[in-house]
Backbone as JSON Lines, residues from 0, in Angstrom:
{"i":0,"aa":"X","n":[26.34,-33.07,9.38],"ca":[26.37,-32.03,10.38],"c":[26.91,-30.72,9.79]}
{"i":1,"aa":"X","n":[27.98,-30.81,9.02],"ca":[28.56,-29.61,8.42],"c":[27.58,-28.94,7.47]}
{"i":2,"aa":"X","n":[26.83,-29.77,6.7],"ca":[25.83,-29.23,5.78],"c":[24.74,-28.49,6.57]}
{"i":3,"aa":"X","n":[24.29,-29.06,7.67],"ca":[23.26,-28.42,8.49],"c":[23.75,-27.09,9.05]}
{"i":4,"aa":"X","n":[25.01,-27.04,9.51],"ca":[25.56,-25.78,10.02],"c":[25.69,-24.75,8.92]}
{"i":5,"aa":"X","n":[26.09,-25.18,7.72],"ca":[26.21,-24.25,6.6],"c":[24.84,-23.68,6.24]}
{"i":6,"aa":"X","n":[23.81,-24.53,6.19],"ca":[22.46,-24.06,5.89],"c":[21.96,-23.13,6.99]}
{"i":7,"aa":"X","n":[22.22,-23.45,8.25],"ca":[21.77,-22.6,9.36],"c":[22.43,-21.22,9.27]}
{"i":8,"aa":"X","n":[23.74,-21.19,8.99],"ca":[24.43,-19.9,8.85],"c":[23.89,-19.14,7.65]}
{"i":9,"aa":"X","n":[23.64,-19.85,6.56],"ca":[23.14,-19.21,5.35],"c":[21.76,-18.61,5.63]}
{"i":10,"aa":"X","n":[20.92,-19.34,6.35],"ca":[19.58,-18.84,6.66],"c":[19.63,-17.6,7.55]}
{"i":11,"aa":"X","n":[20.65,-17.48,8.39],"ca":[20.73,-16.29,9.23],"c":[20.97,-15.03,8.39]}
{"i":12,"aa":"X","n":[21.66,-15.16,7.27],"ca":[21.98,-14.0,6.44],"c":[20.87,-13.61,5.49]}
{"i":13,"aa":"X","n":[20.09,-14.53,5.04],"ca":[19.05,-14.24,4.05],"c":[17.71,-14.69,4.64]}
{"i":14,"aa":"X","n":[16.85,-13.74,4.9],"ca":[15.62,-14.05,5.6],"c":[14.41,-14.12,4.69]}
{"i":15,"aa":"X","n":[13.4,-14.66,5.24],"ca":[12.02,-14.77,4.8],"c":[11.84,-15.35,3.4]}
{"i":16,"aa":"X","n":[11.84,-14.57,2.34],"ca":[11.55,-15.15,1.03],"c":[12.62,-16.16,0.64]}
{"i":17,"aa":"X","n":[13.87,-15.77,0.75],"ca":[14.95,-16.7,0.42],"c":[14.93,-17.9,1.36]}
{"i":18,"aa":"X","n":[14.7,-17.65,2.63],"ca":[14.63,-18.75,3.6],"c":[13.47,-19.67,3.3]}
{"i":19,"aa":"X","n":[12.37,-19.12,2.82],"ca":[11.22,-19.95,2.45],"c":[11.62,-20.94,1.35]}
{"i":20,"aa":"X","n":[12.32,-20.45,0.34],"ca":[12.74,-21.33,-0.74],"c":[13.78,-22.34,-0.24]}
{"i":21,"aa":"X","n":[14.7,-21.91,0.61],"ca":[15.71,-22.82,1.14],"c":[15.08,-23.92,1.98]}
{"i":22,"aa":"X","n":[14.01,-23.57,2.7],"ca":[13.38,-24.54,3.59],"c":[12.3,-25.4,2.97]}
{"i":23,"aa":"X","n":[11.78,-24.99,1.81],"ca":[10.65,-25.74,1.25],"c":[10.89,-26.32,-0.14]}
{"i":24,"aa":"X","n":[11.84,-25.8,-0.88],"ca":[12.11,-26.27,-2.24],"c":[13.48,-26.93,-2.26]}
{"i":25,"aa":"X","n":[13.53,-28.15,-2.71],"ca":[14.77,-28.91,-2.69],"c":[15.56,-28.75,-3.99]}
{"i":26,"aa":"X","n":[16.87,-28.84,-3.9],"ca":[17.72,-28.88,-5.08],"c":[18.06,-27.54,-5.7]}
{"i":27,"aa":"X","n":[17.81,-26.43,-5.01],"ca":[18.12,-25.12,-5.56],"c":[19.5,-24.68,-5.09]}
{"i":28,"aa":"X","n":[20.23,-24.01,-5.95],"ca":[21.56,-23.52,-5.57],"c":[21.4,-22.32,-4.63]}
{"i":29,"aa":"X","n":[22.42,-22.07,-3.83],"ca":[22.39,-20.94,-2.91],"c":[22.26,-19.62,-3.67]}
{"i":30,"aa":"X","n":[22.92,-19.53,-4.81],"ca":[22.83,-18.3,-5.61],"c":[21.42,-18.04,-6.1]}
{"i":31,"aa":"X","n":[20.74,-19.08,-6.57],"ca":[19.36,-18.93,-7.02],"c":[18.45,-18.56,-5.86]}
{"i":32,"aa":"X","n":[18.63,-19.23,-4.74],"ca":[17.82,-18.93,-3.56],"c":[18.03,-17.48,-3.11]}
{"i":33,"aa":"X","n":[19.27,-17.04,-3.09],"ca":[19.56,-15.66,-2.68],"c":[18.88,-14.65,-3.6]}
{"i":34,"aa":"X","n":[18.79,-14.98,-4.88],"ca":[18.15,-14.05,-5.82],"c":[16.66,-13.9,-5.55]}
{"i":35,"aa":"X","n":[16.06,-14.85,-4.86],"ca":[14.64,-14.77,-4.55],"c":[14.33,-13.81,-3.41]}
{"i":36,"aa":"X","n":[15.34,-13.31,-2.73],"ca":[15.14,-12.39,-1.61],"c":[14.46,-11.1,-2.0]}
{"i":37,"aa":"X","n":[14.53,-10.74,-3.27],"ca":[13.96,-9.47,-3.71],"c":[12.64,-9.61,-4.46]}
{"i":38,"aa":"X","n":[12.05,-10.8,-4.48],"ca":[10.82,-10.99,-5.27],"c":[9.68,-10.09,-4.82]}
{"i":39,"aa":"X","n":[9.42,-10.05,-3.53],"ca":[8.31,-9.23,-3.04],"c":[8.61,-7.75,-3.3]}
{"i":40,"aa":"X","n":[9.85,-7.33,-3.12],"ca":[10.2,-5.92,-3.34],"c":[10.09,-5.55,-4.81]}
{"i":41,"aa":"X","n":[10.47,-6.45,-5.7],"ca":[10.3,-6.21,-7.13],"c":[8.83,-6.08,-7.49]}
{"i":42,"aa":"X","n":[8.01,-6.96,-6.92],"ca":[6.57,-6.88,-7.14],"c":[5.99,-5.6,-6.56]}
{"i":43,"aa":"X","n":[6.47,-5.2,-5.39],"ca":[6.02,-3.96,-4.75],"c":[6.29,-2.77,-5.66]}
{"i":44,"aa":"X","n":[7.49,-2.72,-6.23],"ca":[7.84,-1.65,-7.15],"c":[6.92,-1.68,-8.37]}
{"i":45,"aa":"X","n":[6.68,-2.87,-8.92],"ca":[5.8,-3.01,-10.07],"c":[4.38,-2.56,-9.73]}
{"i":46,"aa":"X","n":[3.88,-2.97,-8.56],"ca":[2.54,-2.59,-8.14],"c":[2.38,-1.09,-7.97]}
{"i":47,"aa":"X","n":[3.37,-0.44,-7.41],"ca":[3.3,1.02,-7.24],"c":[3.41,1.73,-8.58]}
{"i":48,"aa":"X","n":[4.22,1.21,-9.47],"ca":[4.33,1.8,-10.8],"c":[3.02,1.7,-11.55]}
{"i":49,"aa":"X","n":[2.43,0.53,-11.58],"ca":[1.16,0.34,-12.28],"c":[0.07,1.18,-11.64]}
{"i":50,"aa":"X","n":[0.0,1.19,-10.32],"ca":[-1.07,1.95,-9.65],"c":[-0.93,3.45,-9.91]}
{"i":51,"aa":"X","n":[0.28,3.92,-10.12],"ca":[0.47,5.33,-10.44],"c":[-0.19,5.71,-11.76]}
{"i":52,"aa":"X","n":[-0.21,4.78,-12.7],"ca":[-0.82,5.05,-14.0],"c":[-2.34,4.94,-13.98]}
{"i":53,"aa":"X","n":[-2.89,4.1,-13.12],"ca":[-4.33,3.85,-13.15],"c":[-5.09,4.42,-11.96]}
{"i":54,"aa":"X","n":[-4.4,5.07,-11.03],"ca":[-5.06,5.51,-9.8],"c":[-6.18,6.52,-10.03]}
{"i":55,"aa":"X","n":[-6.01,7.43,-10.96],"ca":[-7.06,8.43,-11.2],"c":[-8.31,7.8,-11.81]}
{"i":56,"aa":"X","n":[-8.14,6.77,-12.6],"ca":[-9.3,6.11,-13.22],"c":[-10.02,5.18,-12.26]}
{"i":57,"aa":"X","n":[-9.27,4.48,-11.41],"ca":[-9.88,3.47,-10.56],"c":[-10.28,3.99,-9.18]}
{"i":58,"aa":"X","n":[-9.56,4.91,-8.65],"ca":[-9.84,5.41,-7.3],"c":[-9.12,4.58,-6.25]}
{"i":59,"aa":"X","n":[-8.97,5.17,-5.08],"ca":[-8.19,4.54,-4.02],"c":[-8.8,3.25,-3.5]}
{"i":60,"aa":"X","n":[-10.08,3.26,-3.21],"ca":[-10.71,2.05,-2.65],"c":[-10.63,0.88,-3.61]}
{"i":61,"aa":"X","n":[-10.88,1.14,-4.87],"ca":[-10.8,0.07,-5.87],"c":[-9.36,-0.44,-5.99]}
{"i":62,"aa":"X","n":[-8.4,0.48,-5.99],"ca":[-6.99,0.06,-6.05],"c":[-6.62,-0.81,-4.86]}
{"i":63,"aa":"X","n":[-7.07,-0.43,-3.68],"ca":[-6.78,-1.21,-2.48],"c":[-7.4,-2.59,-2.59]}
{"i":64,"aa":"X","n":[-8.65,-2.66,-3.01],"ca":[-9.32,-3.95,-3.13],"c":[-8.66,-4.84,-4.17]}
{"i":65,"aa":"X","n":[-8.32,-4.27,-5.32],"ca":[-7.62,-5.05,-6.36],"c":[-6.27,-5.52,-5.83]}
{"i":66,"aa":"X","n":[-5.57,-4.63,-5.13],"ca":[-4.27,-4.99,-4.58],"c":[-4.35,-6.15,-3.61]}
{"i":67,"aa":"X","n":[-5.33,-6.13,-2.72],"ca":[-5.44,-7.21,-1.74],"c":[-5.88,-8.51,-2.4]}
{"i":68,"aa":"X","n":[-6.74,-8.42,-3.42],"ca":[-7.12,-9.64,-4.16],"c":[-5.89,-10.23,-4.85]}
{"i":69,"aa":"X","n":[-5.07,-9.39,-5.46],"ca":[-3.82,-9.87,-6.07],"c":[-2.92,-10.51,-5.03]}
{"i":70,"aa":"X","n":[-2.82,-9.86,-3.89],"ca":[-2.0,-10.4,-2.8],"c":[-2.5,-11.79,-2.4]}
{"i":71,"aa":"X","n":[-3.82,-11.93,-2.27],"ca":[-4.39,-13.24,-1.9],"c":[-4.11,-14.29,-2.97]}
{"i":72,"aa":"X","n":[-4.21,-13.91,-4.25],"ca":[-3.9,-14.85,-5.33],"c":[-2.44,-15.29,-5.27]}
{"i":73,"aa":"X","n":[-1.54,-14.35,-5.01],"ca":[-0.13,-14.69,-4.87],"c":[0.12,-15.63,-3.7]}
{"i":74,"aa":"X","n":[-0.55,-15.38,-2.59],"ca":[-0.41,-16.24,-1.41],"c":[-0.87,-17.65,-1.73]}
{"i":75,"aa":"X","n":[-1.98,-17.76,-2.46],"ca":[-2.48,-19.08,-2.85],"c":[-1.46,-19.81,-3.72]}
{"i":76,"aa":"X","n":[-0.83,-19.09,-4.65],"ca":[0.2,-19.71,-5.48],"c":[1.37,-20.22,-4.63]}
{"i":77,"aa":"X","n":[1.77,-19.44,-3.65],"ca":[2.87,-19.87,-2.78],"c":[2.45,-21.07,-1.94]}
{"i":78,"aa":"X","n":[1.19,-21.14,-1.54],"ca":[0.71,-22.22,-0.69],"c":[0.59,-23.55,-1.42]}
{"i":79,"aa":"X","n":[0.5,-23.52,-2.75],"ca":[0.37,-24.76,-3.5],"c":[1.55,-25.66,-3.23]}
{"i":80,"aa":"X","n":[1.3,-26.9,-3.01],"ca":[2.35,-27.86,-2.68],"c":[3.01,-28.4,-3.95]}
{"i":81,"aa":"X","n":[3.58,-27.49,-4.71],"ca":[4.27,-27.85,-5.94],"c":[5.76,-27.69,-5.68]}
{"i":82,"aa":"X","n":[6.51,-28.73,-5.95],"ca":[7.95,-28.7,-5.67],"c":[8.67,-27.71,-6.59]}
{"i":83,"aa":"X","n":[8.15,-27.52,-7.8],"ca":[8.81,-26.65,-8.76],"c":[8.74,-25.21,-8.26]}
{"i":84,"aa":"X","n":[9.85,-24.52,-8.19],"ca":[9.96,-23.22,-7.54],"c":[9.35,-22.05,-8.32]}
{"i":85,"aa":"X","n":[9.15,-22.18,-9.61],"ca":[8.69,-21.04,-10.42],"c":[7.3,-20.58,-9.99]}
{"i":86,"aa":"X","n":[6.44,-21.49,-9.6],"ca":[5.08,-21.13,-9.17],"c":[5.14,-20.28,-7.9]}
{"i":87,"aa":"X","n":[5.95,-20.7,-6.93],"ca":[6.09,-19.92,-5.69],"c":[6.77,-18.59,-5.97]}
{"i":88,"aa":"X","n":[7.76,-18.56,-6.86],"ca":[8.43,-17.3,-7.19],"c":[7.44,-16.32,-7.82]}
{"i":89,"aa":"X","n":[6.61,-16.81,-8.75],"ca":[5.58,-15.96,-9.34],"c":[4.6,-15.49,-8.27]}
{"i":90,"aa":"X","n":[4.28,-16.37,-7.33],"ca":[3.39,-16.0,-6.24],"c":[3.93,-14.86,-5.41]}
{"i":91,"aa":"X","n":[5.23,-14.88,-5.09],"ca":[5.83,-13.81,-4.31],"c":[5.85,-12.49,-5.08]}
{"i":92,"aa":"X","n":[6.08,-12.56,-6.38],"ca":[6.03,-11.33,-7.19],"c":[4.61,-10.77,-7.2]}
{"i":93,"aa":"X","n":[3.62,-11.64,-7.33],"ca":[2.21,-11.2,-7.32],"c":[1.83,-10.65,-5.95]}
{"i":94,"aa":"X","n":[2.32,-11.25,-4.89],"ca":[2.06,-10.72,-3.53],"c":[2.57,-9.28,-3.45]}
{"i":95,"aa":"X","n":[3.8,-9.07,-3.86],"ca":[4.37,-7.72,-3.82],"c":[3.62,-6.74,-4.7]}
{"i":96,"aa":"X","n":[3.22,-7.2,-5.89],"ca":[2.45,-6.34,-6.8],"c":[1.13,-5.93,-6.16]}
{"i":97,"aa":"X","n":[0.49,-6.86,-5.47],"ca":[-0.76,-6.55,-4.78],"c":[-0.57,-5.6,-3.62]}
{"i":98,"aa":"X","n":[0.54,-5.73,-2.92],"ca":[0.82,-4.84,-1.78],"c":[1.15,-3.42,-2.24]}
{"i":99,"aa":"X","n":[1.63,-3.29,-3.46],"ca":[2.1,-2.0,-3.98],"c":[1.17,-0.83,-3.78]}
{"i":100,"aa":"X","n":[-0.09,-0.9,-4.2],"ca":[-0.95,0.28,-4.11],"c":[-1.6,0.51,-2.75]}
{"i":101,"aa":"X","n":[-1.52,-0.45,-1.84],"ca":[-2.32,-0.37,-0.61],"c":[-1.9,0.8,0.27]}
{"i":102,"aa":"X","n":[-0.67,0.85,0.7],"ca":[-0.22,1.89,1.65],"c":[-0.34,3.3,1.07]}
{"i":103,"aa":"X","n":[0.13,3.55,-0.16],"ca":[-0.04,4.91,-0.7],"c":[-1.51,5.31,-0.86]}
{"i":104,"aa":"X","n":[-2.35,4.36,-1.23],"ca":[-3.78,4.67,-1.41],"c":[-4.45,4.98,-0.09]}
{"i":105,"aa":"X","n":[-4.08,4.25,0.95],"ca":[-4.64,4.53,2.27],"c":[-4.26,5.94,2.72]}
{"i":106,"aa":"X","n":[-3.01,6.31,2.5],"ca":[-2.59,7.66,2.88],"c":[-3.28,8.72,2.02]}
{"i":107,"aa":"X","n":[-3.44,8.44,0.75],"ca":[-4.08,9.4,-0.15],"c":[-5.54,9.63,0.22]}
{"i":108,"aa":"X","n":[-6.18,8.63,0.82],"ca":[-7.59,8.75,1.21],"c":[-7.8,9.5,2.51]}
{"i":109,"aa":"X","n":[-6.75,9.76,3.27],"ca":[-6.89,10.38,4.6],"c":[-7.67,11.69,4.58]}
{"i":110,"aa":"X","n":[-7.38,12.64,3.68],"ca":[-8.15,13.89,3.7],"c":[-9.64,13.68,3.4]}
{"i":111,"aa":"X","n":[-9.95,12.75,2.53],"ca":[-11.35,12.47,2.19],"c":[-12.05,11.79,3.35]}
{"i":112,"aa":"X","n":[-11.38,10.82,3.96],"ca":[-12.01,10.04,5.03],"c":[-12.06,10.76,6.37]}
{"i":113,"aa":"X","n":[-11.06,11.58,6.67],"ca":[-10.97,12.18,8.0],"c":[-10.97,13.7,7.98]}
{"i":114,"aa":"X","n":[-11.07,14.29,6.81],"ca":[-11.07,15.74,6.7],"c":[-9.67,16.29,6.57]}
{"i":115,"aa":"X","n":[-9.56,17.41,5.86],"ca":[-8.24,18.0,5.65],"c":[-7.61,18.43,6.96]}
{"i":116,"aa":"X","n":[-8.44,18.85,7.89],"ca":[-7.92,19.34,9.17],"c":[-7.19,18.25,9.95]}
{"i":117,"aa":"X","n":[-7.67,17.02,9.86],"ca":[-7.1,15.91,10.63],"c":[-6.17,15.01,9.8]}
{"i":118,"aa":"X","n":[-6.07,15.28,8.51],"ca":[-5.35,14.35,7.65],"c":[-3.86,14.22,8.0]}
{"i":119,"aa":"X","n":[-3.21,15.3,8.38],"ca":[-1.79,15.21,8.73],"c":[-1.59,14.31,9.95]}
{"i":120,"aa":"X","n":[-2.46,14.44,10.94],"ca":[-2.35,13.59,12.14],"c":[-2.64,12.13,11.8]}
{"i":121,"aa":"X","n":[-3.64,11.91,10.96],"ca":[-3.99,10.54,10.57],"c":[-2.85,9.9,9.78]}
{"i":122,"aa":"X","n":[-2.28,10.63,8.84],"ca":[-1.15,10.1,8.07],"c":[0.03,9.82,9.0]}
{"i":123,"aa":"X","n":[0.26,10.68,9.98],"ca":[1.31,10.43,10.96],"c":[1.07,9.14,11.73]}
{"i":124,"aa":"X","n":[-0.18,8.89,12.14],"ca":[-0.52,7.64,12.83],"c":[-0.33,6.44,11.91]}
{"i":125,"aa":"X","n":[-0.71,6.6,10.65],"ca":[-0.53,5.5,9.69],"c":[0.96,5.17,9.54]}
{"i":126,"aa":"X","n":[1.77,6.2,9.41],"ca":[3.21,5.98,9.26],"c":[3.81,5.37,10.53]}
{"i":127,"aa":"X","n":[3.4,5.86,11.67],"ca":[3.91,5.31,12.93],"c":[3.51,3.84,13.08]}
{"i":128,"aa":"X","n":[2.28,3.53,12.72],"ca":[1.82,2.14,12.78],"c":[2.61,1.25,11.84]}
{"i":129,"aa":"X","n":[2.9,1.76,10.65],"ca":[3.69,0.98,9.69],"c":[5.09,0.72,10.24]}
{"i":130,"aa":"X","n":[5.69,1.72,10.87],"ca":[7.04,1.53,11.43],"c":[7.03,0.57,12.62]}
{"i":131,"aa":"X","n":[6.01,0.66,13.45],"ca":[5.91,-0.28,14.58],"c":[5.76,-1.7,14.04]}
{"i":132,"aa":"X","n":[4.91,-1.87,13.02],"ca":[4.75,-3.19,12.41],"c":[6.04,-3.71,11.8]}
{"i":133,"aa":"X","n":[6.74,-2.85,11.08],"ca":[7.97,-3.3,10.43],"c":[9.09,-3.53,11.44]}
{"i":134,"aa":"X","n":[8.94,-3.0,12.64],"ca":[9.93,-3.24,13.7],"c":[9.68,-4.58,14.39]}
{"i":135,"aa":"X","n":[8.43,-4.86,14.73],"ca":[8.14,-6.02,15.57],"c":[7.68,-7.27,14.82]}
{"i":136,"aa":"X","n":[7.1,-7.14,13.64],"ca":[6.61,-8.33,12.94],"c":[7.73,-9.27,12.5]}
{"i":137,"aa":"X","n":[8.88,-8.79,12.03],"ca":[9.95,-9.74,11.7],"c":[10.4,-10.56,12.92]}
{"i":138,"aa":"X","n":[10.49,-9.91,14.07],"ca":[10.88,-10.62,15.29],"c":[9.8,-11.66,15.66]}
{"i":139,"aa":"X","n":[8.55,-11.24,15.57],"ca":[7.45,-12.15,15.89],"c":[7.45,-13.34,14.94]}
{"i":140,"aa":"X","n":[7.54,-13.05,13.64],"ca":[7.54,-14.14,12.66],"c":[8.78,-15.02,12.82]}
{"i":141,"aa":"X","n":[9.92,-14.41,13.07],"ca":[11.15,-15.19,13.25],"c":[11.03,-16.18,14.4]}
{"i":142,"aa":"X","n":[10.47,-15.75,15.52],"ca":[10.27,-16.66,16.65],"c":[9.24,-17.73,16.31]}
{"i":143,"aa":"X","n":[8.18,-17.34,15.64],"ca":[7.13,-18.29,15.26],"c":[7.67,-19.35,14.31]}
{"i":144,"aa":"X","n":[8.43,-18.92,13.3],"ca":[8.93,-19.89,12.33],"c":[10.02,-20.78,12.93]}
{"i":145,"aa":"X","n":[10.67,-20.35,14.0],"ca":[11.63,-21.22,14.67],"c":[10.93,-22.42,15.29]}
{"i":146,"aa":"X","n":[9.7,-22.22,15.77],"ca":[8.93,-23.31,16.37],"c":[8.23,-24.16,15.33]}
{"i":147,"aa":"X","n":[7.62,-23.49,14.33],"ca":[6.75,-24.2,13.4],"c":[7.38,-24.47,12.04]}
{"i":148,"aa":"X","n":[8.46,-23.79,11.72],"ca":[9.11,-23.98,10.42],"c":[8.75,-22.86,9.46]}
{"i":149,"aa":"X","n":[9.61,-22.64,8.5],"ca":[9.45,-21.55,7.54],"c":[8.26,-21.78,6.6]}
{"i":150,"aa":"X","n":[7.78,-23.01,6.49],"ca":[6.65,-23.31,5.61],"c":[5.37,-22.61,6.05]}
{"i":151,"aa":"X","n":[5.36,-22.03,7.26],"ca":[4.16,-21.32,7.71],"c":[4.05,-19.92,7.1]}
{"i":152,"aa":"X","n":[5.07,-19.48,6.39],"ca":[5.09,-18.11,5.87],"c":[3.84,-17.74,5.07]}
{"i":153,"aa":"X","n":[3.39,-18.55,4.11],"ca":[2.18,-18.13,3.36],"c":[0.94,-18.06,4.25]}
{"i":154,"aa":"X","n":[0.85,-18.9,5.26],"ca":[-0.29,-18.84,6.17],"c":[-0.25,-17.56,7.01]}
{"i":155,"aa":"X","n":[0.95,-17.18,7.42],"ca":[1.16,-15.94,8.15],"c":[0.73,-14.75,7.29]}
{"i":156,"aa":"X","n":[1.16,-14.74,6.02],"ca":[0.77,-13.67,5.1],"c":[-0.75,-13.67,4.87]}
{"i":157,"aa":"X","n":[-1.33,-14.85,4.77],"ca":[-2.78,-14.96,4.55],"c":[-3.57,-14.36,5.71]}
{"i":158,"aa":"X","n":[-3.14,-14.65,6.92],"ca":[-3.84,-14.1,8.1],"c":[-3.84,-12.57,8.04]}
{"i":159,"aa":"X","n":[-2.69,-11.98,7.74],"ca":[-2.62,-10.52,7.74],"c":[-3.27,-9.89,6.52]}
{"i":160,"aa":"X","n":[-3.3,-10.59,5.4],"ca":[-4.04,-10.08,4.23],"c":[-5.54,-10.07,4.54]}
{"i":161,"aa":"X","n":[-6.03,-11.12,5.19],"ca":[-7.45,-11.17,5.56],"c":[-7.78,-10.1,6.62]}
{"i":162,"aa":"X","n":[-6.9,-9.92,7.58],"ca":[-7.1,-8.85,8.57],"c":[-7.12,-7.49,7.87]}
{"i":163,"aa":"X","n":[-6.25,-7.31,6.91],"ca":[-6.16,-6.05,6.18],"c":[-7.48,-5.74,5.49]}
{"i":164,"aa":"X","n":[-7.98,-6.67,4.72],"ca":[-9.24,-6.41,3.98],"c":[-10.4,-6.28,4.95]}
{"i":165,"aa":"X","n":[-10.43,-7.09,5.99],"ca":[-11.53,-7.0,6.96],"c":[-11.56,-5.66,7.69]}
{"i":166,"aa":"X","n":[-10.41,-5.2,8.15],"ca":[-10.35,-3.93,8.87],"c":[-10.58,-2.74,7.93]}
{"i":167,"aa":"X","n":[-10.1,-2.84,6.7],"ca":[-10.37,-1.76,5.74],"c":[-11.85,-1.67,5.42]}
{"i":168,"aa":"X","n":[-12.49,-2.79,5.18],"ca":[-13.93,-2.76,4.88],"c":[-14.72,-2.25,6.08]}
{"i":169,"aa":"X","n":[-14.31,-2.63,7.28],"ca":[-14.97,-2.11,8.49],"c":[-14.78,-0.59,8.57]}
{"i":170,"aa":"X","n":[-13.59,-0.12,8.27],"ca":[-13.33,1.33,8.28],"c":[-14.2,2.04,7.26]}
{"i":171,"aa":"X","n":[-14.29,1.47,6.04],"ca":[-15.14,2.08,5.01],"c":[-16.58,2.18,5.49]}
{"i":172,"aa":"X","n":[-17.04,1.13,6.14],"ca":[-18.43,1.11,6.64],"c":[-18.62,2.16,7.72]}
{"i":173,"aa":"X","n":[-17.7,2.26,8.67],"ca":[-17.8,3.25,9.73],"c":[-17.75,4.68,9.19]}
{"i":174,"aa":"X","n":[-16.93,4.91,8.19],"ca":[-16.85,6.24,7.59],"c":[-18.16,6.57,6.88]}
{"i":175,"aa":"X","n":[-18.73,5.59,6.19],"ca":[-20.03,5.79,5.51],"c":[-21.11,6.13,6.53]}
{"i":176,"aa":"X","n":[-21.13,5.41,7.66],"ca":[-22.14,5.66,8.69],"c":[-21.96,7.06,9.29]}
{"i":177,"aa":"X","n":[-20.71,7.45,9.53],"ca":[-20.43,8.74,10.15],"c":[-20.84,9.91,9.24]}
{"i":178,"aa":"X","n":[-20.69,9.72,7.93],"ca":[-21.04,10.8,6.99],"c":[-22.53,10.75,6.77]}
C-alpha cells in the first residue's frame, strides 16, 4: 500500500512522458524515469534546429510532411511492446524531432497561403488555437488516462498525428483549388 501511494504521489509530480515510463516499463529508478520527462522537448529543440538549416532547401510543406512522418515513426517505436526502455526513449526523442518544424512552418506559410493582408490574423488564429489546445488537451488526456491507463499515450499521439496530416493535406488541397 505504501509503495502504491508513493508511486501515485510521484506520478502527480511528473506527467506524461515520465508517467508513461513509470506505468509501462518495470524496474526503472525514479531518477531515470524523471529524466525522461524532457525527451519530447529535447527532440523538439533538435527538430527546430535541424529545420532551421534545411528550411530554405526543402520548403515548408516538405518540412511539415517529413516532420509528421518522423513523428509517426517515433510513435510506432513507443508503441512496440518491448520492455527495454531505450526503444521507447528513442521514440519520444524522434516524436519531438518530428514535431519541431511543424508549427513554425505552418506559421511561415501563412502569407503564401492566405495573402500578406490576412497573414497576421491567420497567425493570430494559429497561435490562439495552439494555446487553447495546450490548455485543454492535458486535462482531457489526464482524465482519459485515469480511466484507460497511461499505456494509451502513444495511441492518443497517433490519433492527433493522423488528424494533423489529414487536415493539413485537406488545407493544401483547398488552397490549391482556391488559387
